[in-house]
Coordinates of N, CA and C and ligand atoms in Angstrom, one line a residue:
M3 N -10.2 27.2 5.6 CA -9.5 28.2 4.8 C -10.5 29.4 4.5
K4 N -10.1 30.6 4.8 CA -11.0 31.8 4.7 C -11.1 32.2 3.2
M5 N -12.3 32.6 2.8 CA -12.5 33.2 1.4 C -13.4 34.3 1.5
A6 N -13.3 35.3 0.6 CA -14.1 36.5 0.7 C -14.7 37.0 -0.6
V7 N -15.9 37.5 -0.5 CA -16.5 38.2 -1.7 C -16.7 39.6 -1.3
I8 N -16.2 40.6 -2.1 CA -16.3 42.0 -1.8 C -17.1 42.6 -3.0
Y9 N -18.2 43.3 -2.6 CA -19.1 43.8 -3.7 C -19.5 45.2 -3.5
H10 N -19.9 45.9 -4.6 CA -20.7 47.1 -4.5 C -22.1 46.8 -5.0
S11 N -23.1 47.3 -4.3 CA -24.4 47.0 -4.7 C -25.3 48.2 -4.2
V12 N -26.2 48.7 -5.1 CA -27.1 49.7 -4.8 C -28.5 49.2 -4.6
T13 N -29.0 48.3 -5.6 CA -30.4 47.8 -5.5 C -30.4 46.3 -5.2
G14 N -29.3 45.8 -4.8 CA -29.3 44.4 -4.2 C -28.9 43.3 -5.1
N15 N -28.9 43.4 -6.4 CA -28.6 42.3 -7.3 C -27.2 41.8 -7.1
T16 N -26.2 42.7 -6.9 CA -24.8 42.2 -6.8 C -24.6 41.6 -5.4
K17 N -25.2 42.2 -4.4 CA -25.2 41.6 -3.1 C -25.8 40.2 -3.1
N18 N -26.9 40.0 -3.8 CA -27.6 38.7 -3.8 C -26.7 37.7 -4.5
M19 N -26.1 38.1 -5.7 CA -25.3 37.1 -6.4 C -24.0 36.8 -5.6
G20 N -23.5 37.8 -4.9 CA -22.3 37.6 -4.0 C -22.6 36.5 -3.0
E21 N -23.8 36.6 -2.4 CA -24.2 35.6 -1.4 C -24.3 34.2 -2.0
Q22 N -24.7 34.1 -3.3 CA -24.7 32.8 -3.9 C -23.3 32.2 -4.1
I23 N -22.3 33.1 -4.4 CA -20.9 32.7 -4.5 C -20.4 32.2 -3.2
V24 N -20.8 32.9 -2.1 CA -20.4 32.5 -0.7 C -21.0 31.1 -0.4
K25 N -22.2 30.9 -0.8 CA -22.9 29.6 -0.6 C -22.1 28.5 -1.3
G26 N -21.7 28.7 -2.5 CA -20.9 27.7 -3.3 C -19.5 27.5 -2.6
M27 N -18.9 28.6 -2.2 CA -17.6 28.4 -1.5 C -17.7 27.6 -0.3
N28 N -18.8 27.9 0.5 CA -18.9 27.2 1.8 C -19.4 25.7 1.6
S29 N -19.7 25.3 0.4 CA -20.1 23.9 0.1 C -18.8 23.0 0.0
V30 N -17.7 23.7 0.0 CA -16.4 23.0 -0.1 C -15.8 22.8 1.3
E31 N -15.5 21.5 1.6 CA -15.0 21.2 2.9 C -13.8 22.0 3.4
G32 N -14.0 22.5 4.6 CA -12.9 23.3 5.2 C -12.9 24.7 4.9
V33 N -13.9 25.2 4.2 CA -13.9 26.6 3.7 C -14.9 27.4 4.6
E34 N -14.4 28.6 5.0 CA -15.2 29.6 5.7 C -15.2 30.9 4.9
A35 N -16.3 31.1 4.2 CA -16.5 32.2 3.2 C -17.5 33.2 3.8
K36 N -17.2 34.5 3.5 CA -18.1 35.6 3.9 C -18.1 36.6 2.8
S37 N -19.2 37.4 2.7 CA -19.3 38.5 1.8 C -19.3 39.8 2.5
F38 N -18.8 40.8 1.9 CA -18.7 42.2 2.5 C -19.0 43.2 1.4
P39 N -19.9 44.2 1.8 CA -20.1 45.4 0.9 C -18.8 46.2 1.0
I40 N -18.5 47.0 0.0 CA -17.2 47.8 0.0 C -17.2 48.8 1.1
E41 N -18.4 49.1 1.6 CA -18.5 50.1 2.7 C -18.2 49.5 4.1
D42 N -18.1 48.2 4.2 CA -17.9 47.6 5.5 C -17.1 46.2 5.3
V43 N -15.9 46.4 4.9 CA -15.0 45.2 4.7 C -14.3 44.8 6.0
D44 N -14.3 43.6 6.4 CA -13.5 43.1 7.5 C -12.1 42.8 6.9
V45 N -11.2 43.9 7.0 CA -9.9 43.8 6.3 C -9.1 42.6 6.9
E46 N -9.1 42.4 8.2 CA -8.3 41.3 8.8 C -8.8 40.0 8.3
F47 N -10.1 39.8 8.1 CA -10.6 38.5 7.6 C -10.1 38.3 6.1
V48 N -10.2 39.4 5.3 CA -9.7 39.3 3.9 C -8.2 39.1 3.8
K49 N -7.5 39.7 4.7 CA -6.0 39.5 4.6 C -5.7 38.0 4.9
E50 N -6.5 37.3 5.7 CA -6.2 35.9 5.9 C -6.8 35.0 4.9
A51 N -7.7 35.6 4.0 CA -8.3 34.7 3.0 C -7.4 34.3 1.9
K52 N -7.6 33.2 1.3 CA -6.7 32.7 0.2 C -7.4 32.9 -1.1
C53 N -8.7 33.2 -1.1 CA -9.4 33.5 -2.3 C -10.3 34.7 -2.1
V54 N -10.3 35.7 -3.0 CA -11.1 36.9 -2.9 C -11.7 37.1 -4.3
V55 N -13.1 37.3 -4.3 CA -13.8 37.6 -5.5 C -14.5 39.0 -5.4
F56 N -14.3 39.8 -6.4 CA -14.9 41.1 -6.4 C -16.1 41.2 -7.3
G57 N -17.2 41.9 -6.9 CA -18.4 42.0 -7.7 C -18.9 43.5 -7.8
S58 N -19.3 43.8 -9.0 CA -19.8 45.2 -9.2 C -21.0 45.1 -10.2
P59 N -22.0 46.1 -10.0 CA -22.9 46.3 -11.1 C -22.2 46.9 -12.2
I60 N -22.8 46.9 -13.4 CA -22.3 47.6 -14.6 C -23.0 48.9 -14.8
Y61 N -22.2 50.0 -14.8 CA -22.8 51.3 -15.2 C -22.0 51.8 -16.4
A62 N -22.8 52.1 -17.5 CA -22.2 52.6 -18.7 C -21.1 51.7 -19.2
A63 N -21.3 50.3 -19.1 CA -20.4 49.3 -19.6 C -19.1 49.3 -18.9
H64 N -19.1 49.8 -17.7 CA -17.9 49.8 -16.8 C -18.4 49.3 -15.4
I65 N -17.4 48.9 -14.5 CA -17.7 48.8 -13.1 C -18.1 50.2 -12.6
T66 N -18.7 50.2 -11.4 CA -19.2 51.5 -10.9 C -18.0 52.3 -10.4
G67 N -18.2 53.6 -10.4 CA -17.1 54.5 -9.9 C -16.7 54.1 -8.4
Q68 N -17.7 53.7 -7.6 CA -17.5 53.4 -6.3 C -16.5 52.1 -6.2
M69 N -16.8 51.1 -7.1 CA -15.9 50.0 -7.0 C -14.5 50.3 -7.5
M70 N -14.4 51.1 -8.6 CA -13.1 51.5 -9.0 C -12.4 52.3 -8.0
N71 N -13.1 53.2 -7.3 CA -12.4 53.9 -6.2 C -12.0 53.0 -5.1
Y72 N -12.8 52.0 -4.8 CA -12.5 51.1 -3.7 C -11.2 50.3 -4.1
L73 N -11.2 49.8 -5.4 CA -10.0 49.1 -5.8 C -8.7 49.9 -5.7
L74 N -8.8 51.2 -6.2 CA -7.7 52.0 -6.2 C -7.2 52.5 -4.8
A75 N -8.2 52.8 -3.9 CA -7.9 53.4 -2.6 C -7.7 52.4 -1.5
E76 N -8.4 51.2 -1.6 CA -8.5 50.3 -0.4 C -7.9 48.9 -0.7
A77 N -8.0 48.5 -1.9 CA -7.6 47.1 -2.1 C -6.2 46.8 -1.8
G78 N -5.3 47.8 -1.9 CA -3.9 47.6 -1.5 C -3.7 47.2 -0.1
K79 N -4.8 47.3 0.7 CA -4.6 46.9 2.2 C -5.0 45.5 2.4
L80 N -5.4 44.8 1.3 CA -6.0 43.4 1.5 C -5.0 42.3 1.3
G81 N -3.8 42.6 1.0 CA -2.7 41.6 0.8 C -3.1 40.7 -0.4
L82 N -3.5 41.2 -1.5 CA -4.0 40.4 -2.6 C -2.8 39.5 -3.3
A83 N -1.6 40.0 -3.1 CA -0.5 39.3 -3.8 C -0.5 37.8 -3.5
G84 N -0.5 36.9 -4.5 CA -0.5 35.5 -4.2 C -1.8 34.8 -3.9
K85 N -2.8 35.6 -3.7 CA -4.1 35.0 -3.5 C -4.8 34.7 -4.8
L86 N -5.8 33.7 -4.8 CA -6.6 33.4 -5.9 C -7.7 34.5 -6.0
A87 N -7.8 35.1 -7.2 CA -8.8 36.2 -7.3 C -9.8 35.9 -8.4
G88 N -11.0 36.4 -8.3 CA -12.0 36.3 -9.3 C -12.9 37.5 -9.3
A89 N -13.8 37.6 -10.3 CA -14.7 38.7 -10.4 C -16.0 38.3 -11.1
Y90 N -17.1 39.1 -10.7 CA -18.4 38.9 -11.3 C -19.1 40.2 -11.4
T91 N -20.1 40.3 -12.3 CA -20.9 41.5 -12.4 C -22.4 41.2 -12.5
T92 N -23.2 42.2 -12.3 CA -24.6 42.1 -12.7 C -24.9 43.3 -13.6
A93 N -25.8 43.1 -14.5 CA -26.1 44.1 -15.5 C -27.6 43.9 -15.9
Q94 N -28.0 44.9 -16.7 CA -29.4 44.9 -17.2 C -29.5 44.1 -18.5
Y95 N -28.4 44.2 -19.3 CA -28.5 43.6 -20.7 C -27.4 42.6 -20.9
V96 N -27.7 41.6 -21.7 CA -26.6 40.6 -22.1 C -25.5 41.4 -22.8
H97 N -25.8 42.4 -23.5 CA -24.8 43.2 -24.3 C -24.4 44.4 -23.5
G98 N -24.7 44.5 -22.2 CA -24.5 45.7 -21.5 C -23.1 46.0 -20.9
G99 N -22.2 45.0 -21.1 CA -20.8 45.2 -20.6 C -20.4 44.4 -19.4
G100 N -21.2 43.3 -19.2 CA -20.8 42.5 -18.0 C -19.4 41.9 -18.0
E101 N -19.0 41.4 -19.1 CA -17.7 40.8 -19.2 C -16.6 41.8 -19.2
L102 N -16.9 43.0 -19.7 CA -15.9 44.1 -19.7 C -15.6 44.5 -18.3
G103 N -16.7 44.5 -17.5 CA -16.5 44.9 -16.0 C -15.7 43.8 -15.3
I104 N -15.9 42.6 -15.7 CA -15.1 41.5 -15.0 C -13.6 41.7 -15.4
R105 N -13.4 42.0 -16.7 CA -12.0 42.2 -17.1 C -11.4 43.4 -16.3
E106 N -12.1 44.4 -16.1 CA -11.5 45.5 -15.3 C -11.1 45.1 -13.9
M107 N -11.9 44.3 -13.3 CA -11.6 43.9 -11.9 C -10.4 42.8 -11.9
L108 N -10.5 41.9 -12.9 CA -9.4 40.9 -12.9 C -8.1 41.6 -13.3
D109 N -8.1 42.6 -14.2 CA -6.9 43.3 -14.5 C -6.3 43.9 -13.2
H110 N -7.2 44.5 -12.4 CA -6.7 45.2 -11.2 C -6.1 44.2 -10.3
C111 N -6.7 43.0 -10.2 CA -6.2 42.0 -9.3 C -4.8 41.5 -9.7
M112 N -4.6 41.4 -11.0 CA -3.3 41.0 -11.6 C -2.3 42.1 -11.2
V113 N -2.7 43.4 -11.3 CA -1.7 44.4 -11.0 C -1.3 44.3 -9.5
M114 N -2.3 43.8 -8.7 CA -2.0 43.7 -7.3 C -1.2 42.4 -7.0
G115 N -0.9 41.6 -8.0 CA -0.1 40.4 -7.8 C -0.9 39.1 -7.5
A116 N -2.2 39.2 -7.7 CA -3.1 38.0 -7.4 C -3.1 37.1 -8.6
L117 N -3.5 35.9 -8.4 CA -3.6 34.8 -9.4 C -5.1 34.8 -9.8
T118 N -5.4 35.2 -11.1 CA -6.8 35.2 -11.5 C -7.2 33.9 -12.0
Y119 N -8.5 33.6 -11.8 CA -9.1 32.3 -12.2 C -10.6 32.4 -12.3
S120 N -11.1 31.5 -13.1 CA -12.6 31.3 -13.1 C -13.0 29.8 -13.2
G121 N -12.1 29.0 -13.8 CA -12.5 27.7 -14.2 C -12.7 27.5 -15.7
G122 N -13.1 28.6 -16.3 CA -13.3 28.6 -17.8 C -14.2 27.5 -18.2
G123 N -13.7 26.8 -19.3 CA -14.4 25.6 -19.8 C -13.9 24.3 -19.2
A124 N -13.0 24.4 -18.3 CA -12.4 23.2 -17.8 C -13.3 22.2 -17.1
H125 N -14.4 22.8 -16.6 CA -15.4 21.9 -15.8 C -16.6 21.6 -16.6
G126 N -16.6 21.8 -17.9 CA -17.8 21.6 -18.6 C -18.9 22.6 -18.4
K127 N -20.2 22.2 -18.6 CA -21.3 23.2 -18.4 C -21.7 23.3 -16.9
P128 N -22.0 24.5 -16.5 CA -22.0 25.7 -17.3 C -20.6 26.2 -17.5
V129 N -20.3 26.6 -18.7 CA -19.0 27.2 -19.0 C -19.0 28.6 -18.5
I130 N -18.1 29.0 -17.7 CA -18.0 30.3 -17.1 C -16.6 30.9 -17.5
H131 N -16.6 31.6 -18.6 CA -15.3 31.9 -19.2 C -14.4 32.8 -18.3
L132 N -14.9 34.0 -18.0 CA -14.1 35.0 -17.2 C -14.7 35.1 -15.8
G133 N -15.9 34.9 -15.6 CA -16.6 35.0 -14.3 C -18.1 35.1 -14.6
P134 N -18.9 34.9 -13.6 CA -20.4 34.9 -13.9 C -21.0 36.3 -14.0
V135 N -22.0 36.5 -14.9 CA -22.7 37.7 -15.1 C -24.2 37.4 -14.8
G136 N -24.8 38.2 -14.0 CA -26.3 38.1 -13.7 C -27.0 39.2 -14.4
I137 N -28.1 38.8 -15.1 CA -28.9 39.8 -15.9 C -30.2 40.0 -15.2
D138 N -30.6 41.3 -15.0 CA -31.9 41.6 -14.3 C -32.9 42.2 -15.2
N139 N -32.8 42.1 -16.5 CA -33.8 42.8 -17.4 C -35.1 41.9 -17.6
T140 N -35.2 41.2 -18.6 CA -36.3 40.4 -18.9 C -36.3 39.1 -18.0
L141 N -35.1 38.7 -17.5 CA -35.0 37.6 -16.7 C -34.9 38.0 -15.2
D142 N -35.5 37.2 -14.3 CA -35.3 37.4 -12.9 C -33.8 37.1 -12.6
I143 N -33.1 37.9 -11.9 CA -31.7 37.7 -11.6 C -31.5 36.3 -10.9
N144 N -32.5 35.9 -10.2 CA -32.4 34.6 -9.4 C -32.3 33.4 -10.4
E145 N -32.7 33.6 -11.7 CA -32.5 32.6 -12.7 C -31.0 32.3 -12.8
F146 N -30.1 33.2 -12.4 CA -28.7 33.1 -12.6 C -28.0 32.5 -11.3
A147 N -28.8 32.4 -10.3 CA -28.2 32.1 -9.0 C -27.3 30.8 -9.0
E148 N -27.8 29.8 -9.7 CA -27.1 28.5 -9.7 C -25.7 28.6 -10.3
N149 N -25.6 29.4 -11.4 CA -24.3 29.7 -12.0 C -23.3 30.3 -10.9
F150 N -23.8 31.1 -10.1 CA -22.9 31.8 -9.1 C -22.5 30.8 -8.0
V151 N -23.5 30.0 -7.6 CA -23.1 28.9 -6.6 C -22.0 28.0 -7.2
I152 N -22.2 27.6 -8.4 CA -21.2 26.7 -9.0 C -19.9 27.4 -9.2
Y153 N -19.9 28.6 -9.6 CA -18.6 29.4 -9.7 C -18.0 29.5 -8.3
G154 N -18.7 29.8 -7.3 CA -18.1 29.9 -5.9 C -17.5 28.6 -5.5
A155 N -18.1 27.4 -5.8 CA -17.6 26.1 -5.5 C -16.3 25.9 -6.3
R156 N -16.3 26.3 -7.6 CA -15.1 26.1 -8.4 C -13.9 26.9 -7.9
M157 N -14.2 28.2 -7.6 CA -13.1 29.0 -7.0 C -12.5 28.4 -5.7
A158 N -13.4 28.0 -4.9 CA -13.0 27.5 -3.6 C -12.2 26.2 -3.7
A159 N -12.7 25.3 -4.6 CA -12.0 24.0 -4.8 C -10.6 24.3 -5.3
K160 N -10.4 25.3 -6.2 CA -9.1 25.6 -6.8 C -8.2 26.2 -5.7
A161 N -8.8 27.0 -4.9 CA -8.0 27.6 -3.8 C -7.5 26.6 -2.8
V162 N -8.4 25.6 -2.4 CA -8.0 24.5 -1.5 C -6.9 23.7 -2.2
E163 N -7.1 23.4 -3.4 CA -6.1 22.6 -4.2 C -4.7 23.3 -4.1
L164 N -4.7 24.6 -4.3 CA -3.4 25.4 -4.4 C -2.8 25.6 -3.0
F165 N -3.6 25.9 -2.0 CA -3.1 26.4 -0.8 C -3.2 25.5 0.4
S166 N -3.8 24.3 0.3 CA -3.9 23.4 1.5 C -2.5 22.9 1.8
Ligands
FMN201 C1 -26.5 54.6 -13.6 C2 -26.7 53.2 -14.1 C3 -26.1 52.8 -15.3 C4 -26.2 51.5 -15.7 N1 -25.6 51.1 -16.9 C5 -25.8 49.8 -17.3 C6 -25.1 49.4 -18.5 O1 -24.3 50.1 -19.1 N2 -25.3 48.1 -18.9 C7 -26.1 47.3 -18.3 O2 -26.3 46.2 -18.8 N3 -26.8 47.7 -17.2 C8 -26.6 48.9 -16.7 N4 -27.3 49.3 -15.5 C9 -28.1 48.3 -14.8 C10 -27.3 47.7 -13.5 O3 -26.0 47.3 -13.9 C11 -28.1 46.5 -13.0 O4 -29.4 46.9 -12.7 C12 -27.4 45.9 -11.8 O5 -27.8 44.6 -11.5 C13 -27.6 46.8 -10.5 O6 -26.8 46.1 -9.4 P1 -27.2 46.3 -7.9 O7 -28.7 45.9 -7.7 O8 -26.3 45.5 -7.1 O9 -27.1 47.8 -7.6 C14 -27.1 50.6 -15.0 C15 -27.7 51.0 -13.9 C16 -27.6 52.3 -13.4 C17 -28.3 52.8 -12.2

């Protein structure tokens, strides 16, 4: 089952965490997951995917203008209706708007007819309410990698449960 992570990244943090999600997705049997920058998305692969996760850095407590433009101009070509969708962000501060950015992307996925999911508290710790946020300020962003791997595995397991 194909799954995709689509991200915007300028300095590498969001790309890095997207790759951790892919690692978690690919740990689930039968899953072929890939990540794509918004500048180079394999649309045919994503159209076949059952689960799509969007990732953005946080700029001024929002997703980036580039990610919003991508969602508005290009995401309609991905066939998101009926797919399982999720979102993640990276930010500099715990209070910098990470979850607000996740909400922006999840809202857009719902508008496109996708089924949004994270796992929330249903799997115990780490509890990931809306989606994972990686922080690059006083902490090394790689301190958050395990949460992203776990999130990827949870998203993939739910997609396999729903669509196999
Ligand atoms: C123009 C600009 C605005 C930013 N605004 C915020 C912000 O509002 N809150 C926050 O926590 N981090 C903010 N950041 C930090 C980035 O979200 C953070 O470094 C992110 O991990 C960068 O992702 P990337 O390495 O994938 O490009 C901002 C960075 C830039 C360049």
